[in-house]
Tab-separated table of C-alpha atoms and ligand atoms in Angstrom:
chain	number	residue	atom	x	y	z
G	1	MET	CA	0.000	0.000	0.000
G	2	PRO	CA	2.197	2.841	-1.223
G	3	ASP	CA	0.093	5.835	-0.222
G	4	ILE	CA	-1.491	4.898	3.053
G	5	ALA	CA	-1.694	7.597	5.766
G	6	VAL	CA	1.160	7.755	8.266
G	7	VAL	CA	0.413	8.794	11.822
G	8	GLY	CA	2.396	9.608	14.924
G	9	PRO	CA	2.418	7.025	17.726
G	10	TRP	CA	0.033	9.223	19.733
G	11	ALA	CA	-2.796	8.343	17.294
G	12	ARG	CA	-3.001	5.043	19.147
G	13	GLU	CA	-4.125	6.822	22.318
G	14	LYS	CA	-6.911	8.601	20.462
G	15	LEU	CA	-8.059	5.422	18.761
G	16	ASP	CA	-7.923	3.382	21.995
G	17	ALA	CA	-10.152	5.937	23.720
G	18	LEU	CA	-12.560	5.886	20.774
G	19	ALA	CA	-12.658	2.072	20.737
G	20	ARG	CA	-13.401	1.933	24.455
G	21	TYR	CA	-16.135	4.511	24.181
G	22	LEU	CA	-17.818	2.853	21.189
G	23	ASP	CA	-17.690	-0.465	22.997
G	24	PHE	CA	-19.300	1.103	26.086
G	25	TYR	CA	-21.943	2.901	24.001
G	26	THR	CA	-22.981	-0.091	21.914
G	27	LYS	CA	-23.112	-2.335	24.993
G	28	VAL	CA	-25.425	0.097	26.790
G	29	LEU	CA	-27.740	0.271	23.760
G	30	LYS	CA	-27.544	-3.416	22.894
G	31	ASN	CA	-31.025	-4.389	24.046
G	32	GLN	CA	-32.709	-1.086	23.257
G	33	PRO	CA	-35.127	-0.684	20.363
G	34	TRP	CA	-33.323	2.120	18.511
G	35	ARG	CA	-31.387	1.893	15.285
G	36	THR	CA	-27.853	3.066	15.919
G	37	ILE	CA	-25.726	5.192	13.579
G	38	TYR	CA	-21.998	5.807	13.591
G	39	VAL	CA	-20.875	8.902	11.687
G	40	ASP	CA	-17.175	9.450	11.012
G	41	ALA	CA	-17.037	12.959	9.561
G	42	PHE	CA	-13.262	12.962	8.818
G	43	ALA	CA	-12.976	9.254	8.288
G	44	GLY	CA	-9.564	8.709	6.715
G	45	GLY	CA	-9.006	5.513	4.736
G	46	GLY	CA	-9.601	2.930	7.447
G	47	GLN	CA	-5.963	2.074	8.146
G	48	ALA	CA	-2.747	3.937	8.866
G	49	ARG	CA	0.890	3.251	9.540
G	50	ILE	CA	2.438	4.308	12.829
G	51	ARG	CA	5.541	6.382	12.235
G	52	LYS	CA	8.586	4.495	13.512
G	53	ASP	CA	10.686	7.449	14.531
G	54	ALA	CA	9.070	9.164	17.497
G	55	ALA	CA	8.707	12.609	15.944
G	56	PRO	CA	10.456	14.805	13.438
G	57	ALA	CA	12.576	17.549	14.924
G	58	SER	CA	10.176	20.374	14.151
G	59	GLU	CA	7.187	18.829	15.963
G	60	VAL	CA	5.040	20.689	13.461
G	61	ILE	CA	3.320	17.553	12.374
G	62	PRO	CA	-0.028	16.991	10.784
G	63	LEU	CA	-1.779	14.017	12.352
G	64	PHE	CA	-2.127	12.283	9.026
G	65	GLU	CA	0.224	12.807	6.162
G	66	LEU	CA	1.054	11.072	2.927
G	67	ASP	CA	3.485	8.228	3.160
G	68	THR	CA	6.610	9.384	1.441
G	69	GLU	CA	9.021	7.777	3.840
G	70	ALA	CA	11.188	5.026	2.472
G	71	ASP	CA	10.754	2.798	5.496
G	72	ALA	CA	6.994	3.212	5.756
G	73	ASP	CA	6.397	-0.344	4.562
G	74	GLN	CA	8.034	-1.665	7.704
G	75	ALA	CA	5.990	0.548	10.020
G	76	GLU	CA	3.178	-0.991	12.012
G	77	LEU	CA	-0.249	-0.973	10.408
G	78	ILE	CA	-3.152	0.060	12.639
G	79	ASP	CA	-6.904	0.243	12.202
G	80	GLY	CA	-8.229	3.768	11.811
G	81	SER	CA	-11.501	4.964	13.263
G	82	PRO	CA	-13.796	3.460	10.547
G	83	ARG	CA	-12.481	-0.074	11.095
G	84	ILE	CA	-12.525	0.377	14.864
G	85	ALA	CA	-16.215	1.278	14.673
G	86	LEU	CA	-16.976	-1.565	12.255
G	87	ASN	CA	-15.335	-4.111	14.553
G	88	VAL	CA	-17.104	-3.290	17.819
G	89	ALA	CA	-18.608	-6.412	19.396
G	90	ASN	CA	-22.152	-5.001	19.122
G	91	PRO	CA	-22.141	-3.303	15.722
G	92	PHE	CA	-24.041	-0.152	14.831
G	93	SER	CA	-27.072	-0.547	12.533
G	94	ARG	CA	-25.527	1.860	10.047
G	95	TYR	CA	-22.166	3.489	9.330
G	96	VAL	CA	-21.636	6.796	7.541
G	97	PHE	CA	-18.062	7.630	6.507
G	98	ILE	CA	-17.461	11.169	5.261
G	99	GLU	CA	-14.141	11.889	3.581
G	100	ASN	CA	-13.117	14.529	1.049
G	101	ASP	CA	-9.900	12.940	-0.220
G	102	PRO	CA	-10.576	10.659	-3.214
G	103	LYS	CA	-7.659	8.355	-2.305
G	104	ARG	CA	-9.017	7.781	1.175
G	105	CYS	CA	-12.495	7.255	-0.308
G	106	ALA	CA	-11.084	4.515	-2.554
G	107	GLU	CA	-9.625	2.855	0.549
G	108	LEU	CA	-13.001	3.155	2.242
G	109	GLU	CA	-14.651	1.468	-0.766
G	110	ALA	CA	-12.347	-1.498	-0.198
G	111	VAL	CA	-13.427	-1.527	3.463
G	112	ARG	CA	-17.062	-1.516	2.365
G	113	ARG	CA	-16.469	-4.526	0.084
G	114	GLU	CA	-14.750	-6.339	2.924
G	115	PHE	CA	-17.772	-5.841	5.200
G	116	GLU	CA	-20.393	-6.401	2.487
G	117	GLY	CA	-23.391	-8.297	3.816
G	118	SER	CA	-22.471	-7.766	7.466
G	119	ARG	CA	-22.459	-3.970	7.868
G	120	GLU	CA	-24.579	-1.233	6.292
G	121	ILE	CA	-22.105	1.421	5.115
G	122	ASP	CA	-22.518	4.766	3.331
G	123	ILE	CA	-19.415	6.498	2.019
G	124	LEU	CA	-19.910	10.184	1.364
G	125	PRO	CA	-17.094	11.582	-0.805
G	126	MET	CA	-17.522	15.197	0.302
G	127	GLY	CA	-16.671	17.753	2.950
G	128	ALA	CA	-17.707	17.138	6.547
G	129	ALA	CA	-20.173	20.047	6.608
G	130	GLU	CA	-22.040	18.739	3.570
G	131	GLY	CA	-21.938	15.163	4.843
G	132	ILE	CA	-23.337	16.132	8.242
G	133	GLU	CA	-26.114	18.048	6.492
G	134	TRP	CA	-26.929	14.869	4.549
G	135	VAL	CA	-27.116	12.896	7.809
G	136	ALA	CA	-29.247	15.503	9.597
G	137	ALA	CA	-31.717	15.612	6.687
G	138	LYS	CA	-32.407	11.850	6.955
G	139	PRO	CA	-35.594	10.675	8.642
G	140	ILE	CA	-33.964	10.121	12.035
G	141	SER	CA	-35.645	10.904	15.329
G	142	ARG	CA	-35.345	10.370	19.053
G	143	SER	CA	-38.090	7.777	18.960
G	144	SER	CA	-36.225	5.537	16.532
G	145	HIS	CA	-32.501	6.376	16.437
G	146	ARG	CA	-29.388	6.975	18.481
G	147	GLY	CA	-25.887	7.747	17.237
G	148	VAL	CA	-22.287	8.691	17.788
G	149	ALA	CA	-20.347	11.076	15.551
G	150	PHE	CA	-16.557	11.121	15.583
G	151	LEU	CA	-15.242	14.561	14.566
G	152	ASP	CA	-11.538	14.170	13.967
G	153	PRO	CA	-10.256	16.804	11.531
G	154	PHE	CA	-6.608	17.526	10.753
G	155	GLY	CA	-6.984	20.946	12.262
G	156	ALA	CA	-9.599	23.650	12.539
G	157	HIS	CA	-11.766	22.509	9.631
G	158	LEU	CA	-14.700	21.512	11.793
G	159	GLU	CA	-17.441	24.118	11.565
G	160	TRP	CA	-19.471	24.849	14.664
G	161	ALA	CA	-22.631	24.926	12.506
G	162	SER	CA	-22.055	21.214	11.777
G	163	VAL	CA	-21.610	20.373	15.451
G	164	GLN	CA	-24.783	22.313	16.246
G	165	LYS	CA	-26.653	20.403	13.513
G	166	LEU	CA	-25.719	17.116	15.126
G	167	ALA	CA	-26.816	18.434	18.532
G	168	ASP	CA	-30.129	19.635	17.093
G	169	THR	CA	-31.047	16.113	15.983
G	170	GLY	CA	-31.251	15.222	19.692
G	171	ILE	CA	-29.901	11.744	18.950
G	172	PHE	CA	-26.162	12.221	18.598
G	173	GLU	CA	-23.263	12.125	20.982
G	174	VAL	CA	-19.997	13.461	19.643
G	175	VAL	CA	-16.342	12.686	20.267
G	176	VAL	CA	-14.362	15.714	19.104
G	177	ASN	CA	-10.688	16.251	18.416
G	178	PHE	CA	-10.202	19.812	19.661
G	179	ALA	CA	-6.970	20.633	17.840
G	180	LEU	CA	-5.769	23.386	20.135
G	181	SER	CA	-2.004	23.064	19.772
G	182	MET	CA	-1.951	21.421	16.362
G	183	ALA	CA	-4.012	24.013	14.570
G	184	ILE	CA	-5.763	26.710	16.546
G	185	GLN	CA	-2.788	28.170	18.413
G	186	ARG	CA	-0.916	28.496	15.142
G	187	MET	CA	-3.511	30.966	13.904
G	188	LEU	CA	-3.063	33.298	16.879
G	189	PRO	CA	-0.071	35.615	16.438
G	190	ASN	CA	1.120	37.513	19.529
G	191	SER	CA	0.229	40.859	17.951
G	192	GLY	CA	-3.475	40.029	17.558
G	193	GLU	CA	-3.176	41.013	13.906
G	194	ILE	CA	-4.828	37.970	12.439
G	195	PRO	CA	-5.064	37.463	8.683
G	196	ASP	CA	-8.683	37.545	7.504
G	197	ALA	CA	-8.685	33.946	6.313
G	198	TRP	CA	-7.544	32.677	9.731
G	199	ALA	CA	-10.060	34.849	11.570
G	200	LYS	CA	-12.841	33.458	9.343
G	201	THR	CA	-11.703	29.898	9.992
G	202	LEU	CA	-11.714	30.530	13.745
G	203	ASP	CA	-15.118	32.242	13.597
G	204	ALA	CA	-16.524	29.204	11.810
G	205	TYR	CA	-14.811	26.829	14.227
G	206	PHE	CA	-16.081	28.526	17.405
G	207	GLY	CA	-19.357	29.704	15.898
G	208	SER	CA	-18.723	33.368	16.770
G	209	ARG	CA	-15.962	35.934	17.391
G	210	ALA	CA	-15.975	35.107	21.127
G	211	TRP	CA	-12.574	33.393	20.782
G	212	PHE	CA	-10.856	36.755	20.231
G	213	ASP	CA	-11.525	38.133	23.719
G	214	GLU	CA	-10.506	34.841	25.303
G	215	VAL	CA	-7.114	35.110	23.616
G	216	TYR	CA	-6.325	38.833	23.551
G	217	ARG	CA	-6.669	41.841	25.797
G	218	GLU	CA	-5.925	45.438	25.017
G	219	ARG	CA	-2.414	46.441	25.943
G	220	SER	CA	-2.302	49.425	28.243
G	221	ARG	CA	-0.916	52.520	26.566
G	222	GLY	CA	2.293	53.717	28.175
G	223	LEU	CA	5.450	55.560	27.515
G	224	PHE	CA	6.908	52.767	25.425
G	225	ASN	CA	3.927	51.171	23.804
G	226	SER	CA	1.127	52.455	21.697
G	227	GLY	CA	-1.697	50.158	22.651
G	228	GLY	CA	-2.794	47.303	20.449
G	229	TYR	CA	-3.406	43.783	21.743
G	230	GLU	CA	-1.476	41.247	23.760
G	231	LYS	CA	-2.128	37.598	24.406
G	232	ARG	CA	-3.484	36.507	27.774
G	233	GLU	CA	-1.218	34.037	29.605
G	234	ASP	CA	-4.052	31.559	30.078
G	235	TYR	CA	-5.558	31.896	26.610
G	236	ALA	CA	-5.214	28.192	25.763
G	237	GLU	CA	-7.192	27.117	28.822
G	238	ARG	CA	-9.747	29.847	28.095
G	239	LEU	CA	-10.261	28.591	24.534
G	240	LEU	CA	-10.667	25.044	25.747
G	241	GLN	CA	-13.278	26.145	28.262
G	242	LEU	CA	-15.043	28.300	25.665
G	243	TYR	CA	-15.393	25.286	23.384
G	244	ARG	CA	-16.472	23.028	26.247
G	245	ALA	CA	-19.111	25.559	27.297
G	246	ARG	CA	-20.441	25.679	23.726
G	247	LEU	CA	-20.626	21.888	23.591
G	248	LYS	CA	-22.396	21.782	26.937
G	249	SER	CA	-25.000	24.298	25.893
G	250	ALA	CA	-25.585	22.497	22.573
G	251	PHE	CA	-25.718	18.904	23.883
G	252	GLY	CA	-26.432	19.161	27.620
G	253	HIS	CA	-23.304	17.403	28.904
G	254	VAL	CA	-19.612	17.694	28.162
G	255	SER	CA	-16.726	15.562	29.392
G	256	THR	CA	-13.497	16.352	31.133
G	257	PRO	CA	-10.904	16.939	28.383
G	258	ARG	CA	-8.368	14.258	27.596
G	259	LEU	CA	-5.058	15.771	26.527
G	260	ILE	CA	-3.105	13.903	23.862
G	261	ARG	CA	0.613	14.676	23.771
G	262	ASN	CA	3.283	13.832	21.231
G	263	SER	CA	6.164	11.524	22.057
G	264	LYS	CA	8.189	14.417	23.466
G	265	GLY	CA	5.414	15.339	25.857
G	266	ALA	CA	4.236	18.452	23.992
G	267	PRO	CA	0.450	18.936	23.951
G	268	LEU	CA	-1.212	18.224	20.600
G	269	TYR	CA	-4.956	18.171	21.013
G	270	TYR	CA	-7.801	17.334	23.341
G	271	LEU	CA	-10.457	14.708	23.017
G	272	LEU	CA	-13.838	15.902	24.212
G	273	TRP	CA	-17.128	14.070	24.470
G	274	ALA	CA	-20.534	15.765	24.467
G	275	GLY	CA	-23.999	14.300	24.482
G	276	PRO	CA	-27.527	14.480	25.796
G	277	HIS	CA	-27.326	11.801	28.543
G	278	SER	CA	-25.660	11.783	31.942
G	279	LYS	CA	-24.963	8.063	31.580
G	280	GLY	CA	-22.941	8.795	28.438
G	281	LEU	CA	-21.069	11.485	30.365
G	282	GLN	CA	-20.172	9.032	33.131
G	283	GLY	CA	-18.876	6.528	30.599
G	284	ALA	CA	-16.979	9.159	28.632
G	285	ASP	CA	-15.384	10.695	31.737
G	286	TYR	CA	-14.295	7.285	32.945
G	287	ILE	CA	-12.863	6.252	29.590
G	288	LEU	CA	-11.217	9.565	28.755
G	289	SER	CA	-9.582	9.692	32.179
G	290	MET	CA	-7.841	6.342	31.526
G	291	GLY	CA	-4.638	8.164	30.666
G	292	GLU	CA	-3.442	11.681	30.813
G	293	ASN	CA	-5.859	14.562	31.365
G	294	LEU	CA	-5.775	18.066	32.743
G	295	GLY	CA	-5.590	16.947	36.351
G	296	PRO	CA	-7.788	17.747	39.349
G	297	LYS	CA	-6.844	21.413	39.742
G	298	ARG	CA	-7.903	22.434	36.263
G	299	ARG	CA	-10.815	20.047	36.157
G	300	LYS	CA	-12.267	21.868	39.157
G	301	SER	CA	-12.226	25.156	37.300
G	302	ALA	CA	-13.705	23.622	34.153
G	303	ALA	CA	-17.320	24.321	33.241
G	304	SER	CA	-19.157	21.248	34.546
H	1	LIG	C1	-7.049	13.065	11.179
H	1	LIG	S1	-7.530	12.278	9.704
H	1	LIG	C2	-8.763	11.148	10.205
H	1	LIG	C3	-8.298	10.001	10.931
H	1	LIG	C4	-9.349	8.997	11.266
H	1	LIG	N1	-10.463	9.629	11.974
H	1	LIG	C5	-8.741	7.933	12.134
H	1	LIG	O1	-8.605	8.172	13.335
H	1	LIG	O2	-8.407	6.879	11.638
H	1	LIG	C6	-8.502	13.475	8.897
H	1	LIG	C7	-9.130	13.006	7.611
H	1	LIG	O3	-10.091	13.975	7.241
H	1	LIG	C8	-10.013	14.234	5.856
H	1	LIG	N2	-10.499	15.609	5.692
H	1	LIG	C9	-9.827	16.785	5.841
H	1	LIG	N3	-10.657	17.830	5.708
H	1	LIG	C10	-11.890	17.318	5.504
H	1	LIG	C11	-13.180	17.890	5.326
H	1	LIG	N4	-13.369	19.204	5.351
H	1	LIG	N5	-14.226	17.064	5.154
H	1	LIG	C12	-14.064	15.720	5.155
H	1	LIG	N6	-12.866	15.115	5.317
H	1	LIG	C13	-11.795	15.904	5.494
H	1	LIG	C14	-8.577	14.023	5.485
H	1	LIG	O4	-8.451	13.651	4.127
H	1	LIG	C15	-8.169	12.890	6.450
H	1	LIG	O5	-8.313	11.641	5.842
């Protein structure tokens, strides 16, 4: 497989947490009357290779990247989120894989053939926003359906409007990759002078301009400075809590964040769960805390 995605070793942590949660979720719903749906809005191709070397020197690493490394064939092959969901002991009634890269879609088609007859699979070769709209427009309702959506973009390409659409169905729980260090922080220069395109991306991601005041404050005018903006010291924590608060108001419950770090210990992103049921919250908090998280001090200050 010459062009399969290559991931850092930390992807395993994310996928383990997802596998545990999907197992918990499908067990709880096993004897319930609802049809269950799994939506993977940034699905990938279904498999990836774990990078052998811990991390390139720069640490500026996309989670998934094309395999151009000579030794990639020897790297360990792991199941990506679509296969993890397909292989849960109590399968979902239906799987929807959304992916905008044609190569990954071709890989997903092979996955569909492999599971033909045993799993109902839709592959949507389009952007996540469009795919989620397709899902939300289906005849699904609280009386007949329940679902989980995994929202795992490379960076800040997840639009809040899509998350809100899933919440509005009343049937979905979401597991979100909140790409704070991998994407969002890189769009926040110290000066506060943010290029329009980045500001628009962040507006779409957070669903409003509220992120700006969480990151920047006006610099006091003095002898040696002429005003402008400066970054707050705790802006990263503030952004995390802003996003958690939005999830809580949209879904009802939001989990404690699970921080995923790279192999050198630098923070990469957070996994967050949100959903309409307290039982889901208990399960998610338990599963996401099986590993590193923000710790008791910060958890206390987090919006609960
Ligand atoms: C981080 S990877 C997904 C990994 C996968 N969830 C897993 O854990 O195995 C992100 C995937 O989303 C796809 N992608 C990026 N932007 C997208 C968008 N706007 N809509 C749909 N897919 C997108 C990329 O091609 C890539 O395959």
